[in-house]
């Protein structure tokens, strides 16, 4: 089955710096790649997603890049703010199969 | 998401008791999911249903049961067989494959 890993597991950055979280997956049939943000005690919320026919997608301070050959995709957050502090999860479900979420990355943005 | 309602927000279970967590969605989604999240951990799939009157076990189904009698509703029962039920339970729904899953606000279950 699909195996999804995330690196790093924790990340601390200074406010205003950039943060990058990498997600690797095992199933080459995966073609949808979402990123979720979960604040403490709250539900995961989709922040950006990308499909396999696109290499990069950007939404204001957030971007996702995809390398299908290497089977990894990355979340990029620029100009980080304290409200970006949260746990971030990726998933890489092959079409027709359930989501398998990565273990999460805890991002702390230090003032 | 406003389209998925979970209740109650907090629930306490006594020894030997079954409890039921409610999940209702008005997004007209076919697929619904239950996840368990332990403190500081990721999301583990308990049960899922891709159509009314059909559901499948996920990775950690033991001690849980579900039903899917209506498209909008996917209740989860935590039975007395689940010896360590303390966790945050999240319900999700999805309209089509290659689309995002949308989550409810969760139910936090604790043992009395």
JSON list of C-alpha atoms in Angstrom, two decimals:
[
{"chain": "A", "resi": 1, "resn": "UNK", "atom": "CA", "xyz": [0.00, 0.00, 0.00]},
{"chain": "A", "resi": 2, "resn": "UNK", "atom": "CA", "xyz": [0.85, 3.66, -0.13]},
{"chain": "A", "resi": 3, "resn": "UNK", "atom": "CA", "xyz": [3.56, 4.88, 2.27]},
{"chain": "A", "resi": 4, "resn": "UNK", "atom": "CA", "xyz": [3.79, 8.61, 2.95]},
{"chain": "A", "resi": 5, "resn": "UNK", "atom": "CA", "xyz": [6.62, 10.26, 4.85]},
{"chain": "A", "resi": 6, "resn": "UNK", "atom": "CA", "xyz": [7.21, 13.85, 5.85]},
{"chain": "A", "resi": 7, "resn": "UNK", "atom": "CA", "xyz": [10.39, 15.70, 6.71]},
{"chain": "A", "resi": 8, "resn": "UNK", "atom": "CA", "xyz": [11.19, 17.31, 8.98]},
{"chain": "A", "resi": 9, "resn": "UNK", "atom": "CA", "xyz": [8.92, 16.17, 11.82]},
{"chain": "A", "resi": 10, "resn": "UNK", "atom": "CA", "xyz": [9.42, 19.52, 13.59]},
{"chain": "A", "resi": 11, "resn": "UNK", "atom": "CA", "xyz": [10.53, 22.84, 12.19]},
{"chain": "A", "resi": 12, "resn": "UNK", "atom": "CA", "xyz": [11.20, 26.14, 13.92]},
{"chain": "A", "resi": 13, "resn": "UNK", "atom": "CA", "xyz": [11.72, 29.33, 11.94]},
{"chain": "A", "resi": 14, "resn": "UNK", "atom": "CA", "xyz": [11.98, 32.99, 12.75]},
{"chain": "A", "resi": 15, "resn": "UNK", "atom": "CA", "xyz": [9.04, 35.16, 11.81]},
{"chain": "A", "resi": 16, "resn": "UNK", "atom": "CA", "xyz": [9.50, 36.41, 8.27]},
{"chain": "A", "resi": 17, "resn": "UNK", "atom": "CA", "xyz": [11.68, 33.50, 7.19]},
{"chain": "A", "resi": 18, "resn": "UNK", "atom": "CA", "xyz": [10.60, 30.76, 4.80]},
{"chain": "A", "resi": 19, "resn": "UNK", "atom": "CA", "xyz": [9.61, 27.20, 5.72]},
{"chain": "A", "resi": 20, "resn": "UNK", "atom": "CA", "xyz": [9.76, 24.12, 3.53]},
{"chain": "A", "resi": 21, "resn": "UNK", "atom": "CA", "xyz": [8.20, 20.74, 4.32]},
{"chain": "A", "resi": 22, "resn": "UNK", "atom": "CA", "xyz": [8.82, 17.74, 2.10]},
{"chain": "A", "resi": 23, "resn": "UNK", "atom": "CA", "xyz": [6.49, 14.81, 1.53]},
{"chain": "A", "resi": 24, "resn": "UNK", "atom": "CA", "xyz": [7.59, 11.57, -0.13]},
{"chain": "A", "resi": 25, "resn": "UNK", "atom": "CA", "xyz": [5.26, 8.83, -1.32]},
{"chain": "A", "resi": 26, "resn": "UNK", "atom": "CA", "xyz": [5.65, 5.33, -2.65]},
{"chain": "A", "resi": 27, "resn": "UNK", "atom": "CA", "xyz": [2.81, 4.69, -5.11]},
{"chain": "A", "resi": 28, "resn": "UNK", "atom": "CA", "xyz": [3.61, 6.00, -8.58]},
{"chain": "A", "resi": 29, "resn": "UNK", "atom": "CA", "xyz": [-0.13, 5.92, -9.37]},
{"chain": "A", "resi": 30, "resn": "UNK", "atom": "CA", "xyz": [-0.75, 8.83, -6.99]},
{"chain": "A", "resi": 31, "resn": "UNK", "atom": "CA", "xyz": [-1.95, 11.91, -8.86]},
{"chain": "A", "resi": 32, "resn": "UNK", "atom": "CA", "xyz": [-3.52, 14.18, -6.25]},
{"chain": "A", "resi": 33, "resn": "UNK", "atom": "CA", "xyz": [-1.46, 15.88, -3.55]},
{"chain": "A", "resi": 34, "resn": "UNK", "atom": "CA", "xyz": [-3.16, 17.95, -0.83]},
{"chain": "A", "resi": 35, "resn": "UNK", "atom": "CA", "xyz": [-1.65, 19.78, 2.13]},
{"chain": "A", "resi": 36, "resn": "UNK", "atom": "CA", "xyz": [-3.65, 20.30, 5.33]},
{"chain": "A", "resi": 37, "resn": "UNK", "atom": "CA", "xyz": [-3.03, 22.62, 8.25]},
{"chain": "A", "resi": 38, "resn": "UNK", "atom": "CA", "xyz": [-4.22, 21.64, 11.72]},
{"chain": "A", "resi": 39, "resn": "UNK", "atom": "CA", "xyz": [-4.13, 24.12, 14.55]},
{"chain": "A", "resi": 40, "resn": "UNK", "atom": "CA", "xyz": [-4.13, 22.80, 18.11]},
{"chain": "A", "resi": 41, "resn": "UNK", "atom": "CA", "xyz": [-7.44, 21.17, 18.99]},
{"chain": "A", "resi": 42, "resn": "UNK", "atom": "CA", "xyz": [-9.01, 21.97, 15.63]},
{"chain": "A", "resi": 43, "resn": "UNK", "atom": "CA", "xyz": [-9.85, 20.14, 12.45]},
{"chain": "A", "resi": 44, "resn": "UNK", "atom": "CA", "xyz": [-7.43, 19.76, 9.53]},
{"chain": "A", "resi": 45, "resn": "UNK", "atom": "CA", "xyz": [-8.09, 22.34, 6.82]},
{"chain": "A", "resi": 46, "resn": "UNK", "atom": "CA", "xyz": [-6.99, 22.14, 3.22]},
{"chain": "A", "resi": 47, "resn": "UNK", "atom": "CA", "xyz": [-4.55, 24.94, 2.42]},
{"chain": "A", "resi": 48, "resn": "UNK", "atom": "CA", "xyz": [-3.37, 23.98, -1.05]},
{"chain": "A", "resi": 49, "resn": "UNK", "atom": "CA", "xyz": [-3.43, 21.01, -3.40]},
{"chain": "A", "resi": 50, "resn": "UNK", "atom": "CA", "xyz": [-1.89, 20.05, -6.70]},
{"chain": "A", "resi": 51, "resn": "UNK", "atom": "CA", "xyz": [-2.60, 17.48, -9.38]},
{"chain": "A", "resi": 52, "resn": "UNK", "atom": "CA", "xyz": [-0.05, 15.50, -11.31]},
{"chain": "A", "resi": 53, "resn": "UNK", "atom": "CA", "xyz": [-0.41, 17.46, -14.53]},
{"chain": "A", "resi": 54, "resn": "UNK", "atom": "CA", "xyz": [1.02, 20.56, -12.83]},
{"chain": "A", "resi": 55, "resn": "UNK", "atom": "CA", "xyz": [4.52, 21.02, -11.42]},
{"chain": "A", "resi": 56, "resn": "UNK", "atom": "CA", "xyz": [3.88, 23.99, -9.19]},
{"chain": "A", "resi": 57, "resn": "UNK", "atom": "CA", "xyz": [0.99, 25.91, -7.70]},
{"chain": "A", "resi": 58, "resn": "UNK", "atom": "CA", "xyz": [1.03, 29.11, -5.69]},
{"chain": "A", "resi": 59, "resn": "UNK", "atom": "CA", "xyz": [-1.51, 30.87, -3.50]},
{"chain": "A", "resi": 60, "resn": "UNK", "atom": "CA", "xyz": [-0.20, 34.06, -1.93]},
{"chain": "A", "resi": 61, "resn": "UNK", "atom": "CA", "xyz": [2.46, 33.03, 0.61]},
{"chain": "A", "resi": 62, "resn": "UNK", "atom": "CA", "xyz": [1.94, 29.31, 0.07]},
{"chain": "A", "resi": 63, "resn": "UNK", "atom": "CA", "xyz": [3.22, 27.18, -2.79]},
{"chain": "A", "resi": 64, "resn": "UNK", "atom": "CA", "xyz": [3.48, 23.48, -3.57]},
{"chain": "A", "resi": 65, "resn": "UNK", "atom": "CA", "xyz": [5.99, 21.93, -5.95]},
{"chain": "A", "resi": 66, "resn": "UNK", "atom": "CA", "xyz": [5.73, 18.40, -7.31]},
{"chain": "A", "resi": 67, "resn": "UNK", "atom": "CA", "xyz": [8.41, 16.05, -8.64]},
{"chain": "A", "resi": 68, "resn": "UNK", "atom": "CA", "xyz": [6.56, 12.96, -9.88]},
{"chain": "A", "resi": 69, "resn": "UNK", "atom": "CA", "xyz": [9.71, 11.26, -11.10]},
{"chain": "A", "resi": 70, "resn": "UNK", "atom": "CA", "xyz": [11.26, 11.39, -7.66]},
{"chain": "A", "resi": 71, "resn": "UNK", "atom": "CA", "xyz": [7.88, 10.89, -5.95]},
{"chain": "A", "resi": 72, "resn": "UNK", "atom": "CA", "xyz": [7.98, 13.85, -3.66]},
{"chain": "A", "resi": 73, "resn": "UNK", "atom": "CA", "xyz": [6.24, 17.19, -3.26]},
{"chain": "A", "resi": 74, "resn": "UNK", "atom": "CA", "xyz": [6.96, 20.12, -1.01]},
{"chain": "A", "resi": 75, "resn": "UNK", "atom": "CA", "xyz": [5.06, 22.84, 0.80]},
{"chain": "A", "resi": 76, "resn": "UNK", "atom": "CA", "xyz": [6.69, 26.27, 0.77]},
{"chain": "A", "resi": 77, "resn": "UNK", "atom": "CA", "xyz": [5.57, 29.04, 3.11]},
{"chain": "A", "resi": 78, "resn": "UNK", "atom": "CA", "xyz": [7.20, 32.44, 2.64]},
{"chain": "A", "resi": 79, "resn": "UNK", "atom": "CA", "xyz": [7.23, 35.41, 5.02]},
{"chain": "A", "resi": 80, "resn": "UNK", "atom": "CA", "xyz": [6.08, 33.19, 7.88]},
{"chain": "A", "resi": 81, "resn": "UNK", "atom": "CA", "xyz": [3.83, 34.64, 10.55]},
{"chain": "A", "resi": 82, "resn": "UNK", "atom": "CA", "xyz": [2.97, 33.40, 14.07]},
{"chain": "A", "resi": 83, "resn": "UNK", "atom": "CA", "xyz": [-0.42, 32.23, 12.81]},
{"chain": "A", "resi": 84, "resn": "UNK", "atom": "CA", "xyz": [1.36, 29.79, 10.51]},
{"chain": "A", "resi": 85, "resn": "UNK", "atom": "CA", "xyz": [2.32, 27.78, 13.61]},
{"chain": "A", "resi": 86, "resn": "UNK", "atom": "CA", "xyz": [0.47, 24.47, 13.33]},
{"chain": "A", "resi": 87, "resn": "UNK", "atom": "CA", "xyz": [0.86, 20.85, 12.29]},
{"chain": "A", "resi": 88, "resn": "UNK", "atom": "CA", "xyz": [0.92, 20.27, 8.54]},
{"chain": "A", "resi": 89, "resn": "UNK", "atom": "CA", "xyz": [-0.14, 16.99, 6.94]},
{"chain": "A", "resi": 90, "resn": "UNK", "atom": "CA", "xyz": [0.30, 15.80, 3.39]},
{"chain": "A", "resi": 91, "resn": "UNK", "atom": "CA", "xyz": [-1.46, 12.97, 1.55]},
{"chain": "A", "resi": 92, "resn": "UNK", "atom": "CA", "xyz": [-0.90, 11.25, -1.79]},
{"chain": "A", "resi": 93, "resn": "UNK", "atom": "CA", "xyz": [-3.88, 9.04, -2.63]},
{"chain": "A", "resi": 94, "resn": "UNK", "atom": "CA", "xyz": [-3.80, 7.02, -5.83]},
{"chain": "A", "resi": 95, "resn": "UNK", "atom": "CA", "xyz": [-7.01, 7.53, -7.79]},
{"chain": "A", "resi": 96, "resn": "UNK", "atom": "CA", "xyz": [-9.84, 5.51, -6.29]},
{"chain": "A", "resi": 97, "resn": "UNK", "atom": "CA", "xyz": [-8.03, 4.79, -3.05]},
{"chain": "A", "resi": 98, "resn": "UNK", "atom": "CA", "xyz": [-8.27, 6.19, 0.45]},
{"chain": "A", "resi": 99, "resn": "UNK", "atom": "CA", "xyz": [-6.11, 9.01, 1.68]},
{"chain": "A", "resi": 100, "resn": "UNK", "atom": "CA", "xyz": [-3.01, 7.94, 3.55]},
{"chain": "A", "resi": 101, "resn": "UNK", "atom": "CA", "xyz": [-1.80, 10.94, 5.51]},
{"chain": "A", "resi": 102, "resn": "UNK", "atom": "CA", "xyz": [1.79, 11.62, 6.40]},
{"chain": "A", "resi": 103, "resn": "UNK", "atom": "CA", "xyz": [2.74, 11.68, 10.09]},
{"chain": "A", "resi": 104, "resn": "UNK", "atom": "CA", "xyz": [2.71, 15.48, 10.22]},
{"chain": "A", "resi": 105, "resn": "UNK", "atom": "CA", "xyz": [5.21, 18.31, 10.62]},
{"chain": "A", "resi": 106, "resn": "UNK", "atom": "CA", "xyz": [4.97, 20.66, 13.57]},
{"chain": "A", "resi": 107, "resn": "UNK", "atom": "CA", "xyz": [5.89, 24.17, 12.47]},
{"chain": "A", "resi": 108, "resn": "UNK", "atom": "CA", "xyz": [6.71, 26.80, 15.06]},
{"chain": "A", "resi": 109, "resn": "UNK", "atom": "CA", "xyz": [7.15, 30.40, 13.96]},
{"chain": "A", "resi": 110, "resn": "UNK", "atom": "CA", "xyz": [9.15, 32.28, 16.55]},
{"chain": "A", "resi": 111, "resn": "UNK", "atom": "CA", "xyz": [8.53, 36.03, 17.02]},
{"chain": "B", "resi": 1, "resn": "UNK", "atom": "CA", "xyz": [-16.17, 23.11, 7.16]},
{"chain": "B", "resi": 2, "resn": "UNK", "atom": "CA", "xyz": [-19.71, 24.36, 7.69]},
{"chain": "B", "resi": 3, "resn": "UNK", "atom": "CA", "xyz": [-20.99, 21.41, 5.70]},
{"chain": "B", "resi": 4, "resn": "UNK", "atom": "CA", "xyz": [-19.95, 18.71, 8.20]},
{"chain": "B", "resi": 5, "resn": "UNK", "atom": "CA", "xyz": [-21.36, 18.68, 11.70]},
{"chain": "B", "resi": 6, "resn": "UNK", "atom": "CA", "xyz": [-20.01, 16.44, 14.43]},
{"chain": "B", "resi": 7, "resn": "UNK", "atom": "CA", "xyz": [-21.63, 16.07, 17.82]},
{"chain": "B", "resi": 8, "resn": "UNK", "atom": "CA", "xyz": [-21.09, 16.14, 20.66]},
{"chain": "B", "resi": 9, "resn": "UNK", "atom": "CA", "xyz": [-17.91, 18.18, 20.88]},
{"chain": "B", "resi": 10, "resn": "UNK", "atom": "CA", "xyz": [-16.90, 16.41, 24.12]},
{"chain": "B", "resi": 11, "resn": "UNK", "atom": "CA", "xyz": [-17.97, 12.95, 25.26]},
{"chain": "B", "resi": 12, "resn": "UNK", "atom": "CA", "xyz": [-17.22, 10.86, 28.31]},
{"chain": "B", "resi": 13, "resn": "UNK", "atom": "CA", "xyz": [-17.51, 7.10, 28.39]},
{"chain": "B", "resi": 14, "resn": "UNK", "atom": "CA", "xyz": [-17.96, 4.92, 31.41]},
{"chain": "B", "resi": 15, "resn": "UNK", "atom": "CA", "xyz": [-16.47, 1.45, 31.73]},
{"chain": "B", "resi": 16, "resn": "UNK", "atom": "CA", "xyz": [-18.42, -1.09, 29.68]},
{"chain": "B", "resi": 17, "resn": "UNK", "atom": "CA", "xyz": [-20.48, 1.53, 27.90]},
{"chain": "B", "resi": 18, "resn": "UNK", "atom": "CA", "xyz": [-21.04, 1.99, 24.17]},
{"chain": "B", "resi": 19, "resn": "UNK", "atom": "CA", "xyz": [-21.15, 5.55, 22.91]},
{"chain": "B", "resi": 20, "resn": "UNK", "atom": "CA", "xyz": [-22.15, 6.94, 19.53]},
{"chain": "B", "resi": 21, "resn": "UNK", "atom": "CA", "xyz": [-20.56, 9.89, 17.77]},
{"chain": "B", "resi": 22, "resn": "UNK", "atom": "CA", "xyz": [-22.67, 11.72, 15.23]},
{"chain": "B", "resi": 23, "resn": "UNK", "atom": "CA", "xyz": [-21.52, 12.97, 11.82]},
{"chain": "B", "resi": 24, "resn": "UNK", "atom": "CA", "xyz": [-23.85, 14.75, 9.40]},
{"chain": "B", "resi": 25, "resn": "UNK", "atom": "CA", "xyz": [-22.94, 16.41, 6.11]},
{"chain": "B", "resi": 26, "resn": "UNK", "atom": "CA", "xyz": [-24.93, 18.58, 3.71]},
{"chain": "B", "resi": 27, "resn": "UNK", "atom": "CA", "xyz": [-22.32, 18.62, 0.95]},
{"chain": "B", "resi": 28, "resn": "UNK", "atom": "CA", "xyz": [-24.03, 15.85, -1.03]},
{"chain": "B", "resi": 29, "resn": "UNK", "atom": "CA", "xyz": [-20.83, 13.82, -0.82]},
{"chain": "B", "resi": 30, "resn": "UNK", "atom": "CA", "xyz": [-20.93, 10.09, -1.45]},
{"chain": "B", "resi": 31, "resn": "UNK", "atom": "CA", "xyz": [-17.85, 9.16, 0.58]},
{"chain": "B", "resi": 32, "resn": "UNK", "atom": "CA", "xyz": [-17.51, 9.56, 4.33]},
{"chain": "B", "resi": 33, "resn": "UNK", "atom": "CA", "xyz": [-14.68, 8.66, 6.70]},
{"chain": "B", "resi": 34, "resn": "UNK", "atom": "CA", "xyz": [-13.88, 8.32, 10.39]},
{"chain": "B", "resi": 35, "resn": "UNK", "atom": "CA", "xyz": [-10.38, 9.00, 11.69]},
{"chain": "B", "resi": 36, "resn": "UNK", "atom": "CA", "xyz": [-8.85, 8.69, 15.11]},
{"chain": "B", "resi": 37, "resn": "UNK", "atom": "CA", "xyz": [-6.14, 11.10, 16.23]},
{"chain": "B", "resi": 38, "resn": "UNK", "atom": "CA", "xyz": [-4.14, 10.53, 19.39]},
{"chain": "B", "resi": 39, "resn": "UNK", "atom": "CA", "xyz": [-2.26, 13.44, 21.00]},
{"chain": "B", "resi": 40, "resn": "UNK", "atom": "CA", "xyz": [0.64, 14.58, 18.87]},
{"chain": "B", "resi": 41, "resn": "UNK", "atom": "CA", "xyz": [-0.06, 11.90, 16.28]},
{"chain": "B", "resi": 42, "resn": "UNK", "atom": "CA", "xyz": [-1.40, 11.67, 12.76]},
{"chain": "B", "resi": 43, "resn": "UNK", "atom": "CA", "xyz": [-4.73, 10.52, 11.35]},
{"chain": "B", "resi": 44, "resn": "UNK", "atom": "CA", "xyz": [-5.62, 6.83, 11.38]},
{"chain": "B", "resi": 45, "resn": "UNK", "atom": "CA", "xyz": [-8.57, 5.53, 9.37]},
{"chain": "B", "resi": 46, "resn": "UNK", "atom": "CA", "xyz": [-11.23, 3.65, 11.37]},
{"chain": "B", "resi": 47, "resn": "UNK", "atom": "CA", "xyz": [-14.02, 3.07, 8.84]},
{"chain": "B", "resi": 48, "resn": "UNK", "atom": "CA", "xyz": [-15.10, 4.49, 5.53]},
{"chain": "B", "resi": 49, "resn": "UNK", "atom": "CA", "xyz": [-18.16, 4.41, 3.31]},
{"chain": "B", "resi": 50, "resn": "UNK", "atom": "CA", "xyz": [-18.23, 5.22, -0.38]},
{"chain": "B", "resi": 51, "resn": "UNK", "atom": "CA", "xyz": [-21.96, 4.78, -0.84]},
{"chain": "B", "resi": 52, "resn": "UNK", "atom": "CA", "xyz": [-25.12, 4.42, 1.18]},
{"chain": "B", "resi": 53, "resn": "UNK", "atom": "CA", "xyz": [-25.61, 1.01, 2.83]},
{"chain": "B", "resi": 54, "resn": "UNK", "atom": "CA", "xyz": [-22.00, 0.06, 2.31]},
{"chain": "B", "resi": 55, "resn": "UNK", "atom": "CA", "xyz": [-18.94, 0.57, 4.48]},
{"chain": "B", "resi": 56, "resn": "UNK", "atom": "CA", "xyz": [-15.48, -0.89, 4.88]},
{"chain": "B", "resi": 57, "resn": "UNK", "atom": "CA", "xyz": [-13.00, -1.33, 7.70]},
{"chain": "B", "resi": 58, "resn": "UNK", "atom": "CA", "xyz": [-10.01, 0.93, 7.82]},
{"chain": "B", "resi": 59, "resn": "UNK", "atom": "CA", "xyz": [-6.70, 0.33, 9.56]},
{"chain": "B", "resi": 60, "resn": "UNK", "atom": "CA", "xyz": [-7.96, 0.34, 13.16]},
{"chain": "B", "resi": 61, "resn": "UNK", "atom": "CA", "xyz": [-11.60, -0.86, 13.04]},
{"chain": "B", "resi": 62, "resn": "UNK", "atom": "CA", "xyz": [-11.49, -3.19, 16.05]},
{"chain": "B", "resi": 63, "resn": "UNK", "atom": "CA", "xyz": [-13.78, -1.98, 18.84]},
{"chain": "B", "resi": 64, "resn": "UNK", "atom": "CA", "xyz": [-15.74, 0.34, 16.54]},
{"chain": "B", "resi": 65, "resn": "UNK", "atom": "CA", "xyz": [-18.87, 0.01, 14.42]},
{"chain": "B", "resi": 66, "resn": "UNK", "atom": "CA", "xyz": [-20.63, 2.24, 11.88]},
{"chain": "B", "resi": 67, "resn": "UNK", "atom": "CA", "xyz": [-23.77, 2.45, 9.80]},
{"chain": "B", "resi": 68, "resn": "UNK", "atom": "CA", "xyz": [-24.63, 4.34, 6.62]},
{"chain": "B", "resi": 69, "resn": "UNK", "atom": "CA", "xyz": [-28.39, 4.31, 6.24]},
{"chain": "B", "resi": 70, "resn": "UNK", "atom": "CA", "xyz": [-28.54, 7.81, 4.76]},
{"chain": "B", "resi": 71, "resn": "UNK", "atom": "CA", "xyz": [-26.19, 9.67, 2.48]},
{"chain": "B", "resi": 72, "resn": "UNK", "atom": "CA", "xyz": [-25.95, 12.55, 4.94]},
{"chain": "B", "resi": 73, "resn": "UNK", "atom": "CA", "xyz": [-25.18, 10.54, 8.06]},
{"chain": "B", "resi": 74, "resn": "UNK", "atom": "CA", "xyz": [-22.32, 8.27, 9.16]},
{"chain": "B", "resi": 75, "resn": "UNK", "atom": "CA", "xyz": [-22.46, 7.62, 12.92]},
{"chain": "B", "resi": 76, "resn": "UNK", "atom": "CA", "xyz": [-19.59, 5.91, 14.71]},
{"chain": "B", "resi": 77, "resn": "UNK", "atom": "CA", "xyz": [-20.14, 3.71, 17.77]},
{"chain": "B", "resi": 78, "resn": "UNK", "atom": "CA", "xyz": [-17.24, 3.18, 20.13]},
{"chain": "B", "resi": 79, "resn": "UNK", "atom": "CA", "xyz": [-17.97, -0.12, 21.81]},
{"chain": "B", "resi": 80, "resn": "UNK", "atom": "CA", "xyz": [-16.86, -1.44, 25.17]},
{"chain": "B", "resi": 81, "resn": "UNK", "atom": "CA", "xyz": [-14.45, -3.68, 23.25]},
{"chain": "B", "resi": 82, "resn": "UNK", "atom": "CA", "xyz": [-12.32, -0.61, 22.49]},
{"chain": "B", "resi": 83, "resn": "UNK", "atom": "CA", "xyz": [-10.17, -0.58, 25.59]},
{"chain": "B", "resi": 84, "resn": "UNK", "atom": "CA", "xyz": [-8.35, 2.67, 24.91]},
{"chain": "B", "resi": 85, "resn": "UNK", "atom": "CA", "xyz": [-10.94, 4.99, 23.35]},
{"chain": "B", "resi": 86, "resn": "UNK", "atom": "CA", "xyz": [-9.50, 8.29, 24.57]},
{"chain": "B", "resi": 87, "resn": "UNK", "atom": "CA", "xyz": [-8.75, 10.28, 21.42]},
{"chain": "B", "resi": 88, "resn": "UNK", "atom": "CA", "xyz": [-9.89, 13.02, 19.07]},
{"chain": "B", "resi": 89, "resn": "UNK", "atom": "CA", "xyz": [-12.32, 11.62, 16.47]},
{"chain": "B", "resi": 90, "resn": "UNK", "atom": "CA", "xyz": [-12.65, 13.32, 13.10]},
{"chain": "B", "resi": 91, "resn": "UNK", "atom": "CA", "xyz": [-15.28, 12.72, 10.47]},
{"chain": "B", "resi": 92, "resn": "UNK", "atom": "CA", "xyz": [-14.62, 13.65, 6.85]},
{"chain": "B", "resi": 93, "resn": "UNK", "atom": "CA", "xyz": [-16.41, 13.54, 3.52]},
{"chain": "B", "resi": 94, "resn": "UNK", "atom": "CA", "xyz": [-15.34, 13.67, -0.09]},
{"chain": "B", "resi": 95, "resn": "UNK", "atom": "CA", "xyz": [-17.28, 14.28, -3.26]},
{"chain": "B", "resi": 96, "resn": "UNK", "atom": "CA", "xyz": [-15.08, 12.61, -5.86]},
{"chain": "B", "resi": 97, "resn": "UNK", "atom": "CA", "xyz": [-11.68, 11.05, -6.14]},
{"chain": "B", "resi": 98, "resn": "UNK", "atom": "CA", "xyz": [-8.87, 13.53, -6.70]},
{"chain": "B", "resi": 99, "resn": "UNK", "atom": "CA", "xyz": [-10.78, 16.01, -4.59]},
{"chain": "B", "resi": 100, "resn": "UNK", "atom": "CA", "xyz": [-10.04, 17.12, -1.02]},
{"chain": "B", "resi": 101, "resn": "UNK", "atom": "CA", "xyz": [-11.56, 15.57, 2.04]},
{"chain": "B", "resi": 102, "resn": "UNK", "atom": "CA", "xyz": [-13.49, 18.01, 4.19]},
{"chain": "B", "resi": 103, "resn": "UNK", "atom": "CA", "xyz": [-13.39, 17.58, 7.97]},
{"chain": "B", "resi": 104, "resn": "UNK", "atom": "CA", "xyz": [-15.81, 18.21, 10.78]},
{"chain": "B", "resi": 105, "resn": "UNK", "atom": "CA", "xyz": [-14.75, 19.93, 14.00]},
{"chain": "B", "resi": 106, "resn": "UNK", "atom": "CA", "xyz": [-14.20, 16.64, 15.80]},
{"chain": "B", "resi": 107, "resn": "UNK", "atom": "CA", "xyz": [-15.35, 14.94, 18.98]},
{"chain": "B", "resi": 108, "resn": "UNK", "atom": "CA", "xyz": [-13.02, 14.55, 21.92]},
{"chain": "B", "resi": 109, "resn": "UNK", "atom": "CA", "xyz": [-13.74, 11.31, 23.76]},
{"chain": "B", "resi": 110, "resn": "UNK", "atom": "CA", "xyz": [-12.46, 10.59, 27.24]},
{"chain": "B", "resi": 111, "resn": "UNK", "atom": "CA", "xyz": [-12.93, 7.79, 29.77]},
{"chain": "B", "resi": 112, "resn": "UNK", "atom": "CA", "xyz": [-14.55, 8.53, 33.12]}
]
